[in-house]
Amino acid sequence: MNGSLRVPGDKSISHRAIMLGSIALGTSRVSGFLEGEDSLSTLAAFRRMGVCIEGPDNGCLVIQGVGMDGLKAPDGPLYLGNSGTSMRLLAGLLSGQVFPVTLTGDASLSSRPMRRVTEPLARMGVQIGTSTQGTAPLHIDRRNRRLTGISYQLPVASAQVKSSLLLAGLYADGETCVSEPAPTRDHTERMLRSFGYQVRRDGSSICLTGGGVLRATDLDIPADISSAAFFLVGATIAEGSDLLLEHVGINPTRDGIINILRLMGADIEVLNARSVGGEPVADLRVRSAKLRGVAIPPDQVPLAIDEFPVLFVAAACADGETVLTGAEELRVKESDRIQVMADGLRLLGVDARPTADGMVIRGGTISGGRVQSQGDHRVAMAFAMAALRASDTVVVEDCDNVNTSFPGFVDLAAAAGLAIRDSMEG
Ligand code: S3P
Protein backbone atom coordinates (compact mmCIF):
# COMPACT_ATOMS: atom_id res chain seq x y z
CA MET A 1 0.00 0.00 0.00
CA ASN A 2 1.55 3.26 -1.11
CA GLY A 3 0.92 6.96 -1.52
CA SER A 4 -0.89 9.40 0.71
CA LEU A 5 -4.57 9.61 1.50
CA ARG A 6 -7.10 11.19 3.83
CA VAL A 7 -9.81 8.93 5.23
CA PRO A 8 -13.27 10.45 5.95
CA GLY A 9 -14.12 12.54 9.00
CA ASP A 10 -14.39 11.26 12.55
CA LYS A 11 -17.76 9.64 13.17
CA SER A 12 -17.94 10.35 16.92
CA ILE A 13 -17.05 14.01 16.43
CA SER A 14 -19.44 14.38 13.46
CA HIS A 15 -22.42 13.24 15.58
CA ARG A 16 -21.51 15.63 18.36
CA ALA A 17 -21.03 18.56 15.94
CA ILE A 18 -24.64 18.20 14.74
CA MET A 19 -26.02 17.79 18.26
CA LEU A 20 -24.20 20.69 19.89
CA GLY A 21 -24.41 22.96 16.83
CA SER A 22 -28.18 22.43 16.78
CA ILE A 23 -28.76 23.48 20.40
CA ALA A 24 -26.23 26.34 20.34
CA LEU A 25 -27.11 29.97 19.86
CA GLY A 26 -26.02 31.20 16.42
CA THR A 27 -24.53 29.77 13.24
CA SER A 28 -21.86 27.04 13.37
CA ARG A 29 -19.79 26.14 10.32
CA VAL A 30 -18.40 22.61 10.17
CA SER A 31 -15.80 21.13 7.82
CA GLY A 32 -14.55 17.55 7.58
CA PHE A 33 -18.02 16.16 8.48
CA LEU A 34 -18.42 12.42 7.83
CA GLU A 35 -21.01 11.93 5.08
CA GLY A 36 -21.68 8.38 6.25
CA GLU A 37 -25.07 6.89 7.02
CA ASP A 38 -24.61 7.03 10.82
CA SER A 39 -23.83 10.73 11.09
CA LEU A 40 -26.43 11.46 8.39
CA SER A 41 -29.01 9.75 10.64
CA THR A 42 -28.19 12.27 13.37
CA LEU A 43 -28.37 15.11 10.85
CA ALA A 44 -31.78 13.96 9.58
CA ALA A 45 -33.09 13.67 13.16
CA PHE A 46 -32.24 17.30 13.94
CA ARG A 47 -33.72 18.51 10.65
CA ARG A 48 -36.94 16.76 11.67
CA MET A 49 -36.80 18.67 14.94
CA GLY A 50 -36.80 21.96 13.04
CA VAL A 51 -33.09 22.75 12.77
CA CYS A 52 -31.98 24.31 9.49
CA ILE A 53 -28.77 22.63 8.34
CA GLU A 54 -27.18 23.44 4.96
CA GLY A 55 -25.10 20.69 3.33
CA PRO A 56 -23.30 18.43 3.61
CA ASP A 57 -21.32 19.75 0.69
CA ASN A 58 -17.90 18.14 0.47
CA GLY A 59 -17.89 17.69 4.26
CA CYS A 60 -19.06 21.27 4.92
CA LEU A 61 -22.19 22.13 6.89
CA VAL A 62 -23.82 25.31 8.13
CA ILE A 63 -25.96 24.74 11.22
CA GLN A 64 -28.43 27.42 12.32
CA GLY A 65 -28.54 26.67 16.04
CA VAL A 66 -31.96 27.03 17.68
CA GLY A 67 -30.73 27.39 21.28
CA MET A 68 -31.14 25.00 24.21
CA ASP A 69 -34.95 25.04 24.13
CA GLY A 70 -35.57 25.62 20.43
CA LEU A 71 -36.03 22.03 19.18
CA LYS A 72 -39.52 21.15 17.94
CA ALA A 73 -41.44 17.88 18.25
CA PRO A 74 -40.80 15.68 15.17
CA ASP A 75 -43.86 14.47 13.24
CA GLY A 76 -43.16 10.80 14.05
CA PRO A 77 -40.50 8.40 15.36
CA LEU A 78 -36.87 9.26 14.64
CA TYR A 79 -35.22 6.39 12.71
CA LEU A 80 -31.50 6.14 13.50
CA GLY A 81 -30.47 3.24 11.26
CA ASN A 82 -27.41 1.35 12.55
CA SER A 83 -26.14 4.11 14.82
CA GLY A 84 -25.71 3.34 18.52
CA THR A 85 -24.08 6.73 19.12
CA SER A 86 -27.13 8.55 17.71
CA MET A 87 -29.53 6.55 19.84
CA ARG A 88 -27.68 6.66 23.15
CA LEU A 89 -26.63 10.32 22.94
CA LEU A 90 -30.05 11.44 21.69
CA ALA A 91 -31.72 9.55 24.54
CA GLY A 92 -29.89 11.90 26.92
CA LEU A 93 -30.33 15.11 24.95
CA LEU A 94 -34.00 14.47 24.22
CA SER A 95 -34.70 13.64 27.87
CA GLY A 96 -34.33 17.37 28.40
CA GLN A 97 -37.04 18.37 25.88
CA VAL A 98 -40.67 19.22 26.66
CA PHE A 99 -42.04 16.99 23.86
CA PRO A 100 -42.26 13.17 23.82
CA VAL A 101 -40.27 11.37 21.16
CA THR A 102 -39.66 7.80 19.95
CA LEU A 103 -36.29 6.52 18.70
CA THR A 104 -36.05 3.48 16.40
CA GLY A 105 -33.27 1.69 14.52
CA ASP A 106 -32.40 -1.21 12.23
CA ALA A 107 -32.29 -4.86 13.37
CA SER A 108 -28.73 -4.59 14.76
CA LEU A 109 -29.41 -1.37 16.68
CA SER A 110 -32.74 -2.76 17.96
CA SER A 111 -30.90 -5.65 19.60
CA ARG A 112 -28.28 -3.55 21.44
CA PRO A 113 -28.52 -2.85 25.19
CA MET A 114 -30.14 0.48 26.07
CA ARG A 115 -30.70 0.07 29.83
CA ARG A 116 -27.19 1.36 30.33
CA VAL A 117 -28.61 4.80 29.41
CA THR A 118 -32.29 4.47 30.37
CA GLU A 119 -31.56 3.45 33.99
CA PRO A 120 -29.37 6.44 34.94
CA LEU A 121 -31.66 8.78 32.93
CA ALA A 122 -34.60 7.46 35.01
CA ARG A 123 -32.67 8.48 38.12
CA MET A 124 -32.49 11.99 36.65
CA GLY A 125 -36.29 12.00 36.34
CA VAL A 126 -37.27 10.72 32.88
CA GLN A 127 -38.96 7.38 32.31
CA ILE A 128 -37.93 5.86 29.00
CA GLY A 129 -39.98 2.97 27.65
CA THR A 130 -38.03 0.09 26.05
CA SER A 131 -38.84 -3.46 24.93
CA THR A 132 -38.90 -6.08 27.71
CA GLN A 133 -35.28 -6.88 26.78
CA GLY A 134 -34.28 -3.27 27.40
CA THR A 135 -33.82 -2.51 23.71
CA ALA A 136 -35.19 0.03 21.20
CA PRO A 137 -37.63 1.45 20.32
CA LEU A 138 -37.15 4.03 23.07
CA HIS A 139 -40.14 6.12 24.12
CA ILE A 140 -38.95 9.26 25.88
CA ASP A 141 -41.44 11.41 27.77
CA ARG A 142 -40.44 13.74 30.59
CA ARG A 143 -44.09 14.71 31.25
CA ASN A 144 -43.17 18.23 32.41
CA ARG A 145 -41.09 16.95 35.30
CA ARG A 146 -37.75 18.69 35.74
CA LEU A 147 -34.54 16.72 35.46
CA THR A 148 -32.20 16.66 38.43
CA GLY A 149 -28.45 16.27 38.22
CA ILE A 150 -26.96 13.04 39.58
CA SER A 151 -23.55 11.63 40.43
CA TYR A 152 -23.16 8.41 38.53
CA GLN A 153 -20.43 5.81 38.51
CA LEU A 154 -20.37 4.12 35.08
CA PRO A 155 -20.50 0.32 35.47
CA VAL A 156 -18.87 -0.09 32.03
CA ALA A 157 -16.31 2.19 30.38
CA SER A 158 -18.62 3.80 27.82
CA ALA A 159 -18.28 7.18 26.17
CA GLN A 160 -21.81 6.88 24.84
CA VAL A 161 -23.29 6.51 28.32
CA LYS A 162 -21.07 9.27 29.72
CA SER A 163 -22.05 11.59 26.88
CA SER A 164 -25.75 10.75 27.15
CA LEU A 165 -25.79 11.73 30.83
CA LEU A 166 -23.77 14.90 30.26
CA LEU A 167 -26.18 15.98 27.49
CA ALA A 168 -29.16 15.35 29.81
CA GLY A 169 -27.21 17.22 32.50
CA LEU A 170 -27.29 20.38 30.33
CA TYR A 171 -31.05 20.44 31.03
CA ALA A 172 -30.96 19.30 34.68
CA ASP A 173 -31.15 21.27 37.91
CA GLY A 174 -27.79 21.33 39.63
CA GLU A 175 -24.65 19.39 38.84
CA THR A 176 -24.33 16.12 36.89
CA CYS A 177 -21.12 14.15 37.52
CA VAL A 178 -20.12 11.00 35.66
CA SER A 179 -17.23 8.92 36.91
CA GLU A 180 -15.60 6.44 34.53
CA PRO A 181 -13.81 3.21 35.49
CA ALA A 182 -11.24 3.82 32.71
CA PRO A 183 -10.70 6.79 30.36
CA THR A 184 -13.08 6.76 27.38
CA ARG A 185 -13.19 9.07 24.37
CA ASP A 186 -13.64 12.64 25.57
CA HIS A 187 -14.97 14.37 22.44
CA THR A 188 -18.17 15.50 24.17
CA GLU A 189 -16.27 17.26 26.94
CA ARG A 190 -13.84 18.89 24.50
CA MET A 191 -16.60 20.04 22.18
CA LEU A 192 -18.79 21.40 24.99
CA ARG A 193 -15.83 23.58 25.96
CA SER A 194 -15.44 24.71 22.33
CA PHE A 195 -19.08 25.82 22.48
CA GLY A 196 -18.23 27.87 25.60
CA TYR A 197 -19.79 25.48 28.15
CA GLN A 198 -17.90 24.85 31.38
CA VAL A 199 -17.00 21.23 32.03
CA ARG A 200 -15.00 20.27 35.11
CA ARG A 201 -12.80 17.22 35.49
CA ASP A 202 -12.33 15.99 39.02
CA GLY A 203 -10.16 12.86 39.08
CA SER A 204 -12.07 10.26 37.11
CA SER A 205 -15.30 12.35 37.19
CA ILE A 206 -16.56 14.77 34.59
CA CYS A 207 -19.04 17.34 35.90
CA LEU A 208 -21.20 20.09 34.49
CA THR A 209 -24.03 22.28 35.79
CA GLY A 210 -27.32 22.52 33.92
CA GLY A 211 -28.99 25.66 32.68
CA GLY A 212 -26.08 27.23 30.77
CA VAL A 213 -25.83 28.31 27.14
CA LEU A 214 -23.87 26.94 24.17
CA ARG A 215 -22.50 29.54 21.75
CA ALA A 216 -22.01 28.67 18.08
CA THR A 217 -18.50 27.93 16.91
CA ASP A 218 -16.67 26.69 13.81
CA LEU A 219 -15.36 23.13 13.80
CA ASP A 220 -12.79 21.35 11.61
CA ILE A 221 -13.31 17.61 12.08
CA PRO A 222 -10.18 15.45 11.73
CA ALA A 223 -10.04 12.20 9.76
CA ASP A 224 -11.28 9.23 11.78
CA ILE A 225 -8.51 7.18 13.41
CA SER A 226 -10.97 4.26 13.44
CA SER A 227 -11.09 4.40 9.62
CA ALA A 228 -7.34 5.06 9.37
CA ALA A 229 -6.88 1.87 11.45
CA PHE A 230 -7.64 -0.36 8.43
CA PHE A 231 -4.81 1.27 6.52
CA LEU A 232 -2.42 1.24 9.50
CA VAL A 233 -2.83 -2.53 9.65
CA GLY A 234 -3.01 -2.98 5.85
CA ALA A 235 0.25 -1.13 5.20
CA THR A 236 1.94 -2.92 8.10
CA ILE A 237 1.08 -6.43 6.89
CA ALA A 238 1.56 -5.85 3.12
CA GLU A 239 5.17 -6.12 2.03
CA GLY A 240 6.82 -3.04 0.49
CA SER A 241 4.30 -0.54 1.85
CA ASP A 242 4.92 3.11 2.67
CA LEU A 243 1.69 5.01 3.23
CA LEU A 244 0.92 8.49 4.59
CA LEU A 245 -2.44 9.04 6.30
CA GLU A 246 -3.22 12.72 6.49
CA HIS A 247 -4.90 14.85 9.17
CA VAL A 248 -5.82 11.95 11.46
CA GLY A 249 -7.30 12.61 14.92
CA ILE A 250 -4.88 11.23 17.53
CA ASN A 251 -6.84 12.11 20.68
CA PRO A 252 -5.14 10.17 23.54
CA THR A 253 -8.49 8.52 24.37
CA ARG A 254 -8.49 7.00 20.84
CA ASP A 255 -4.85 6.11 20.16
CA GLY A 256 -4.85 2.51 21.42
CA ILE A 257 -4.50 1.24 17.83
CA ILE A 258 -1.15 3.04 17.43
CA ASN A 259 0.10 1.89 20.85
CA ILE A 260 -0.91 -1.74 20.36
CA LEU A 261 0.45 -1.97 16.81
CA ARG A 262 3.76 -0.43 17.93
CA LEU A 263 3.95 -2.94 20.79
CA MET A 264 3.56 -5.65 18.12
CA GLY A 265 6.46 -4.16 16.16
CA ALA A 266 4.70 -1.83 13.69
CA ASP A 267 6.56 1.09 12.14
CA ILE A 268 4.26 4.09 12.59
CA GLU A 269 5.59 7.64 12.65
CA VAL A 270 3.51 10.49 14.03
CA LEU A 271 4.35 13.57 11.94
CA ASN A 272 3.40 17.20 12.13
CA ALA A 273 1.37 16.85 15.36
CA ARG A 274 -0.90 19.86 15.84
CA SER A 275 -4.12 20.90 17.53
CA VAL A 276 -7.22 21.53 15.40
CA GLY A 277 -10.28 22.99 17.13
CA GLY A 278 -9.47 21.44 20.49
CA GLU A 279 -8.55 17.99 19.08
CA PRO A 280 -4.99 16.66 18.50
CA VAL A 281 -4.28 15.81 14.85
CA ALA A 282 -1.24 14.40 12.98
CA ASP A 283 -0.14 12.76 9.74
CA LEU A 284 0.71 9.10 10.21
CA ARG A 285 3.41 7.40 8.12
CA VAL A 286 3.25 3.63 8.17
CA ARG A 287 5.66 1.18 6.59
CA SER A 288 5.61 -2.61 6.37
CA ALA A 289 6.86 -4.40 9.44
CA LYS A 290 7.10 -7.89 10.89
CA LEU A 291 4.65 -8.24 13.77
CA ARG A 292 4.92 -10.33 16.93
CA GLY A 293 2.08 -11.58 19.13
CA VAL A 294 1.48 -9.73 22.41
CA ALA A 295 -0.76 -9.76 25.47
CA ILE A 296 -2.81 -6.64 24.83
CA PRO A 297 -2.46 -4.32 27.85
CA PRO A 298 -5.86 -3.98 29.58
CA ASP A 299 -5.55 -0.19 29.81
CA GLN A 300 -5.41 0.00 25.99
CA VAL A 301 -8.71 -1.84 25.49
CA PRO A 302 -11.11 1.13 25.86
CA LEU A 303 -8.69 3.28 23.79
CA ALA A 304 -8.93 0.85 20.84
CA ILE A 305 -12.44 -0.49 21.38
CA ASP A 306 -13.57 -0.05 17.74
CA GLU A 307 -10.30 -1.30 16.26
CA PHE A 308 -10.29 -4.93 17.41
CA PRO A 309 -11.70 -6.42 14.20
CA VAL A 310 -8.66 -5.17 12.26
CA LEU A 311 -6.28 -5.79 15.20
CA PHE A 312 -7.36 -9.44 15.06
CA VAL A 313 -6.23 -9.48 11.43
CA ALA A 314 -2.87 -7.99 12.49
CA ALA A 315 -2.62 -10.75 15.14
CA ALA A 316 -3.30 -13.38 12.47
CA CYS A 317 -0.21 -12.08 10.60
CA ALA A 318 2.05 -11.91 13.69
CA ASP A 319 4.63 -14.40 14.92
CA GLY A 320 3.31 -16.12 18.04
CA GLU A 321 0.23 -15.66 20.13
CA THR A 322 -1.84 -12.52 20.72
CA VAL A 323 -4.14 -12.55 23.73
CA LEU A 324 -7.00 -10.12 24.27
CA THR A 325 -8.91 -10.10 27.57
CA GLY A 326 -11.27 -7.61 29.25
CA ALA A 327 -13.10 -6.78 26.02
CA GLU A 328 -16.57 -8.28 26.65
CA GLU A 329 -18.04 -5.04 25.26
CA LEU A 330 -17.10 -6.32 21.79
CA ARG A 331 -19.99 -8.76 22.09
CA VAL A 332 -22.57 -5.92 22.05
CA LYS A 333 -21.24 -3.75 19.21
CA GLU A 334 -22.83 -3.61 15.73
CA SER A 335 -22.36 -7.40 15.81
CA ASP A 336 -20.83 -9.80 18.35
CA ARG A 337 -17.35 -8.89 17.14
CA ILE A 338 -15.63 -11.68 19.08
CA GLN A 339 -17.75 -14.44 17.55
CA VAL A 340 -18.10 -12.98 14.06
CA MET A 341 -14.36 -12.30 13.72
CA ALA A 342 -13.40 -15.71 15.16
CA ASP A 343 -15.78 -17.45 12.72
CA GLY A 344 -14.35 -15.57 9.72
CA LEU A 345 -10.72 -16.00 10.74
CA ARG A 346 -11.17 -19.73 11.29
CA LEU A 347 -12.80 -20.01 7.90
CA LEU A 348 -9.63 -18.44 6.48
CA GLY A 349 -7.54 -21.09 8.28
CA VAL A 350 -6.40 -18.93 11.19
CA ASP A 351 -6.01 -20.40 14.69
CA ALA A 352 -8.44 -18.06 16.47
CA ARG A 353 -10.01 -19.10 19.78
CA PRO A 354 -12.80 -16.87 21.09
CA THR A 355 -13.16 -16.45 24.86
CA ALA A 356 -15.93 -14.84 26.93
CA ASP A 357 -14.12 -11.49 26.97
CA GLY A 358 -11.62 -11.61 24.12
CA MET A 359 -9.69 -13.89 21.80
CA VAL A 360 -6.48 -15.86 21.54
CA ILE A 361 -4.95 -15.82 18.05
CA ARG A 362 -1.86 -17.69 16.88
CA GLY A 363 -0.45 -16.02 13.79
CA GLY A 364 0.18 -18.09 10.67
CA THR A 365 -0.95 -18.27 7.09
CA ILE A 366 -4.28 -16.96 5.79
CA SER A 367 -6.18 -18.77 3.04
CA GLY A 368 -8.87 -17.44 0.73
CA GLY A 369 -12.56 -17.96 1.36
CA ARG A 370 -16.01 -16.45 1.63
CA VAL A 371 -16.59 -14.75 5.01
CA GLN A 372 -19.72 -13.27 6.56
CA SER A 373 -19.54 -9.73 7.93
CA GLN A 374 -22.97 -10.10 9.56
CA GLY A 375 -23.69 -6.57 8.36
CA ASP A 376 -20.93 -5.11 10.55
CA HIS A 377 -19.00 -2.34 8.76
CA ARG A 378 -15.76 -2.77 10.68
CA VAL A 379 -15.77 -6.57 10.33
CA ALA A 380 -16.20 -6.18 6.56
CA MET A 381 -13.29 -3.74 6.22
CA ALA A 382 -11.07 -5.84 8.51
CA PHE A 383 -11.53 -8.91 6.27
CA ALA A 384 -10.83 -6.79 3.20
CA MET A 385 -7.40 -6.04 4.71
CA ALA A 386 -6.85 -9.74 5.50
CA ALA A 387 -6.80 -10.30 1.72
CA LEU A 388 -3.42 -8.50 1.58
CA ARG A 389 -1.88 -11.62 3.09
CA ALA A 390 -4.29 -14.32 1.92
CA SER A 391 -3.15 -17.05 -0.48
CA ASP A 392 -6.36 -16.73 -2.52
CA THR A 393 -9.32 -14.39 -3.02
CA VAL A 394 -11.28 -13.31 0.03
CA VAL A 395 -14.97 -12.60 -0.59
CA VAL A 396 -16.70 -10.56 2.11
CA GLU A 397 -20.49 -10.81 2.21
CA ASP A 398 -23.05 -8.22 3.29
CA CYS A 399 -21.00 -5.03 2.98
CA ASP A 400 -23.69 -2.34 2.63
CA ASN A 401 -23.05 -1.04 6.14
CA VAL A 402 -19.51 -0.01 5.23
CA ASN A 403 -21.30 3.19 4.21
CA THR A 404 -22.26 3.87 7.83
CA SER A 405 -18.71 4.92 8.70
CA PHE A 406 -16.56 4.83 5.56
CA PRO A 407 -18.19 5.89 2.29
CA GLY A 408 -15.69 5.43 -0.55
CA PHE A 409 -13.72 2.69 1.25
CA VAL A 410 -13.40 0.45 -1.80
CA ASP A 411 -12.08 3.24 -4.05
CA LEU A 412 -9.64 4.56 -1.45
CA ALA A 413 -8.32 1.08 -0.63
CA ALA A 414 -7.93 0.34 -4.34
CA ALA A 415 -6.07 3.62 -4.90
CA ALA A 416 -3.68 2.68 -2.08
CA GLY A 417 -2.93 -0.66 -3.76
CA LEU A 418 -5.39 -3.26 -2.44
CA ALA A 419 -6.84 -5.40 -5.25
CA ILE A 420 -10.47 -4.91 -4.25
CA ARG A 421 -13.73 -4.54 -6.06
CA ASP A 422 -17.35 -4.15 -5.11
CA SER A 423 -19.06 -7.14 -6.74
CA MET A 424 -22.46 -5.39 -6.56
CA GLU A 425 -21.05 -2.81 -8.96
CA GLY A 426 -19.71 -5.45 -11.35
C1 S3P B 1 -18.64 5.98 20.69
C2 S3P B 1 -18.31 5.25 21.82
C3 S3P B 1 -17.96 3.82 21.78
C4 S3P B 1 -17.64 3.35 20.37
C5 S3P B 1 -18.62 3.85 19.36
C6 S3P B 1 -18.65 5.37 19.34
C7 S3P B 1 -18.97 7.41 20.82
O1 S3P B 1 -19.08 3.07 22.25
O2 S3P B 1 -17.59 1.93 20.33
O3 S3P B 1 -18.27 3.39 18.06
O4 S3P B 1 -19.01 8.12 19.80
O5 S3P B 1 -19.19 7.86 21.97
P1 S3P B 1 -19.28 2.74 23.83
O6 S3P B 1 -19.53 4.00 24.53
O7 S3P B 1 -20.46 1.81 23.86
O8 S3P B 1 -18.00 2.08 24.26
Short mmCIF file of C-alpha atoms in Angstrom, two decimals, residues 13-222:
data_model
loop_
_atom_site.label_atom_id
_atom_site.label_comp_id
_atom_site.label_asym_id
_atom_site.label_seq_id
_atom_site.Cartn_x
_atom_site.Cartn_y
_atom_site.Cartn_z
CA ILE A 13 -17.05 14.01 16.43
CA SER A 14 -19.44 14.38 13.46
CA HIS A 15 -22.42 13.24 15.58
CA ARG A 16 -21.51 15.63 18.36
CA ALA A 17 -21.03 18.56 15.94
CA ILE A 18 -24.64 18.20 14.74
CA MET A 19 -26.02 17.79 18.26
CA LEU A 20 -24.20 20.69 19.89
CA GLY A 21 -24.41 22.96 16.83
CA SER A 22 -28.18 22.43 16.78
CA ILE A 23 -28.76 23.48 20.40
CA ALA A 24 -26.23 26.34 20.34
CA LEU A 25 -27.11 29.97 19.86
CA GLY A 26 -26.02 31.20 16.42
CA THR A 27 -24.53 29.77 13.24
CA SER A 28 -21.86 27.04 13.37
CA ARG A 29 -19.79 26.14 10.32
CA VAL A 30 -18.40 22.61 10.17
CA SER A 31 -15.80 21.13 7.82
CA GLY A 32 -14.55 17.55 7.58
CA PHE A 33 -18.02 16.16 8.48
CA LEU A 34 -18.42 12.42 7.83
CA GLU A 35 -21.01 11.93 5.08
CA GLY A 36 -21.68 8.38 6.25
CA GLU A 37 -25.07 6.89 7.02
CA ASP A 38 -24.61 7.03 10.82
CA SER A 39 -23.83 10.73 11.09
CA LEU A 40 -26.43 11.46 8.39
CA SER A 41 -29.01 9.75 10.64
CA THR A 42 -28.19 12.27 13.37
CA LEU A 43 -28.37 15.11 10.85
CA ALA A 44 -31.78 13.96 9.58
CA ALA A 45 -33.09 13.67 13.16
CA PHE A 46 -32.24 17.30 13.94
CA ARG A 47 -33.72 18.51 10.65
CA ARG A 48 -36.94 16.76 11.67
CA MET A 49 -36.80 18.67 14.94
CA GLY A 50 -36.80 21.96 13.04
CA VAL A 51 -33.09 22.75 12.77
CA CYS A 52 -31.98 24.31 9.49
CA ILE A 53 -28.77 22.63 8.34
CA GLU A 54 -27.18 23.44 4.96
CA GLY A 55 -25.10 20.69 3.33
CA PRO A 56 -23.30 18.43 3.61
CA ASP A 57 -21.32 19.75 0.69
CA ASN A 58 -17.90 18.14 0.47
CA GLY A 59 -17.89 17.69 4.26
CA CYS A 60 -19.06 21.27 4.92
CA LEU A 61 -22.19 22.13 6.89
CA VAL A 62 -23.82 25.31 8.13
CA ILE A 63 -25.96 24.74 11.22
CA GLN A 64 -28.43 27.42 12.32
CA GLY A 65 -28.54 26.67 16.04
CA VAL A 66 -31.96 27.03 17.68
CA GLY A 67 -30.73 27.39 21.28
CA MET A 68 -31.14 25.00 24.21
CA ASP A 69 -34.95 25.04 24.13
CA GLY A 70 -35.57 25.62 20.43
CA LEU A 71 -36.03 22.03 19.18
CA LYS A 72 -39.52 21.15 17.94
CA ALA A 73 -41.44 17.88 18.25
CA PRO A 74 -40.80 15.68 15.17
CA ASP A 75 -43.86 14.47 13.24
CA GLY A 76 -43.16 10.80 14.05
CA PRO A 77 -40.50 8.40 15.36
CA LEU A 78 -36.87 9.26 14.64
CA TYR A 79 -35.22 6.39 12.71
CA LEU A 80 -31.50 6.14 13.50
CA GLY A 81 -30.47 3.24 11.26
CA ASN A 82 -27.41 1.35 12.55
CA SER A 83 -26.14 4.11 14.82
CA GLY A 84 -25.71 3.34 18.52
CA THR A 85 -24.08 6.73 19.12
CA SER A 86 -27.13 8.55 17.71
CA MET A 87 -29.53 6.55 19.84
CA ARG A 88 -27.68 6.66 23.15
CA LEU A 89 -26.63 10.32 22.94
CA LEU A 90 -30.05 11.44 21.69
CA ALA A 91 -31.72 9.55 24.54
CA GLY A 92 -29.89 11.90 26.92
CA LEU A 93 -30.33 15.11 24.95
CA LEU A 94 -34.00 14.47 24.22
CA SER A 95 -34.70 13.64 27.87
CA GLY A 96 -34.33 17.37 28.40
CA GLN A 97 -37.04 18.37 25.88
CA VAL A 98 -40.67 19.22 26.66
CA PHE A 99 -42.04 16.99 23.86
CA PRO A 100 -42.26 13.17 23.82
CA VAL A 101 -40.27 11.37 21.16
CA THR A 102 -39.66 7.80 19.95
CA LEU A 103 -36.29 6.52 18.70
CA THR A 104 -36.05 3.48 16.40
CA GLY A 105 -33.27 1.69 14.52
CA ASP A 106 -32.40 -1.21 12.23
CA ALA A 107 -32.29 -4.86 13.37
CA SER A 108 -28.73 -4.59 14.76
CA LEU A 109 -29.41 -1.37 16.68
CA SER A 110 -32.74 -2.76 17.96
CA SER A 111 -30.90 -5.65 19.60
CA ARG A 112 -28.28 -3.55 21.44
CA PRO A 113 -28.52 -2.85 25.19
CA MET A 114 -30.14 0.48 26.07
CA ARG A 115 -30.70 0.07 29.83
CA ARG A 116 -27.19 1.36 30.33
CA VAL A 117 -28.61 4.80 29.41
CA THR A 118 -32.29 4.47 30.37
CA GLU A 119 -31.56 3.45 33.99
CA PRO A 120 -29.37 6.44 34.94
CA LEU A 121 -31.66 8.78 32.93
CA ALA A 122 -34.60 7.46 35.01
CA ARG A 123 -32.67 8.48 38.12
CA MET A 124 -32.49 11.99 36.65
CA GLY A 125 -36.29 12.00 36.34
CA VAL A 126 -37.27 10.72 32.88
CA GLN A 127 -38.96 7.38 32.31
CA ILE A 128 -37.93 5.86 29.00
CA GLY A 129 -39.98 2.97 27.65
CA THR A 130 -38.03 0.09 26.05
CA SER A 131 -38.84 -3.46 24.93
CA THR A 132 -38.90 -6.08 27.71
CA GLN A 133 -35.28 -6.88 26.78
CA GLY A 134 -34.28 -3.27 27.40
CA THR A 135 -33.82 -2.51 23.71
CA ALA A 136 -35.19 0.03 21.20
CA PRO A 137 -37.63 1.45 20.32
CA LEU A 138 -37.15 4.03 23.07
CA HIS A 139 -40.14 6.12 24.12
CA ILE A 140 -38.95 9.26 25.88
CA ASP A 141 -41.44 11.41 27.77
CA ARG A 142 -40.44 13.74 30.59
CA ARG A 143 -44.09 14.71 31.25
CA ASN A 144 -43.17 18.23 32.41
CA ARG A 145 -41.09 16.95 35.30
CA ARG A 146 -37.75 18.69 35.74
CA LEU A 147 -34.54 16.72 35.46
CA THR A 148 -32.20 16.66 38.43
CA GLY A 149 -28.45 16.27 38.22
CA ILE A 150 -26.96 13.04 39.58
CA SER A 151 -23.55 11.63 40.43
CA TYR A 152 -23.16 8.41 38.53
CA GLN A 153 -20.43 5.81 38.51
CA LEU A 154 -20.37 4.12 35.08
CA PRO A 155 -20.50 0.32 35.47
CA VAL A 156 -18.87 -0.09 32.03
CA ALA A 157 -16.31 2.19 30.38
CA SER A 158 -18.62 3.80 27.82
CA ALA A 159 -18.28 7.18 26.17
CA GLN A 160 -21.81 6.88 24.84
CA VAL A 161 -23.29 6.51 28.32
CA LYS A 162 -21.07 9.27 29.72
CA SER A 163 -22.05 11.59 26.88
CA SER A 164 -25.75 10.75 27.15
CA LEU A 165 -25.79 11.73 30.83
CA LEU A 166 -23.77 14.90 30.26
CA LEU A 167 -26.18 15.98 27.49
CA ALA A 168 -29.16 15.35 29.81
CA GLY A 169 -27.21 17.22 32.50
CA LEU A 170 -27.29 20.38 30.33
CA TYR A 171 -31.05 20.44 31.03
CA ALA A 172 -30.96 19.30 34.68
CA ASP A 173 -31.15 21.27 37.91
CA GLY A 174 -27.79 21.33 39.63
CA GLU A 175 -24.65 19.39 38.84
CA THR A 176 -24.33 16.12 36.89
CA CYS A 177 -21.12 14.15 37.52
CA VAL A 178 -20.12 11.00 35.66
CA SER A 179 -17.23 8.92 36.91
CA GLU A 180 -15.60 6.44 34.53
CA PRO A 181 -13.81 3.21 35.49
CA ALA A 182 -11.24 3.82 32.71
CA PRO A 183 -10.70 6.79 30.36
CA THR A 184 -13.08 6.76 27.38
CA ARG A 185 -13.19 9.07 24.37
CA ASP A 186 -13.64 12.64 25.57
CA HIS A 187 -14.97 14.37 22.44
CA THR A 188 -18.17 15.50 24.17
CA GLU A 189 -16.27 17.26 26.94
CA ARG A 190 -13.84 18.89 24.50
CA MET A 191 -16.60 20.04 22.18
CA LEU A 192 -18.79 21.40 24.99
CA ARG A 193 -15.83 23.58 25.96
CA SER A 194 -15.44 24.71 22.33
CA PHE A 195 -19.08 25.82 22.48
CA GLY A 196 -18.23 27.87 25.60
CA TYR A 197 -19.79 25.48 28.15
CA GLN A 198 -17.90 24.85 31.38
CA VAL A 199 -17.00 21.23 32.03
CA ARG A 200 -15.00 20.27 35.11
CA ARG A 201 -12.80 17.22 35.49
CA ASP A 202 -12.33 15.99 39.02
CA GLY A 203 -10.16 12.86 39.08
CA SER A 204 -12.07 10.26 37.11
CA SER A 205 -15.30 12.35 37.19
CA ILE A 206 -16.56 14.77 34.59
CA CYS A 207 -19.04 17.34 35.90
CA LEU A 208 -21.20 20.09 34.49
CA THR A 209 -24.03 22.28 35.79
CA GLY A 210 -27.32 22.52 33.92
CA GLY A 211 -28.99 25.66 32.68
CA GLY A 212 -26.08 27.23 30.77
CA VAL A 213 -25.83 28.31 27.14
CA LEU A 214 -23.87 26.94 24.17
CA ARG A 215 -22.50 29.54 21.75
CA ALA A 216 -22.01 28.67 18.08
CA THR A 217 -18.50 27.93 16.91
CA ASP A 218 -16.67 26.69 13.81
CA LEU A 219 -15.36 23.13 13.80
CA ASP A 220 -12.79 21.35 11.61
CA ILE A 221 -13.31 17.61 12.08
CA PRO A 222 -10.18 15.45 11.73
#
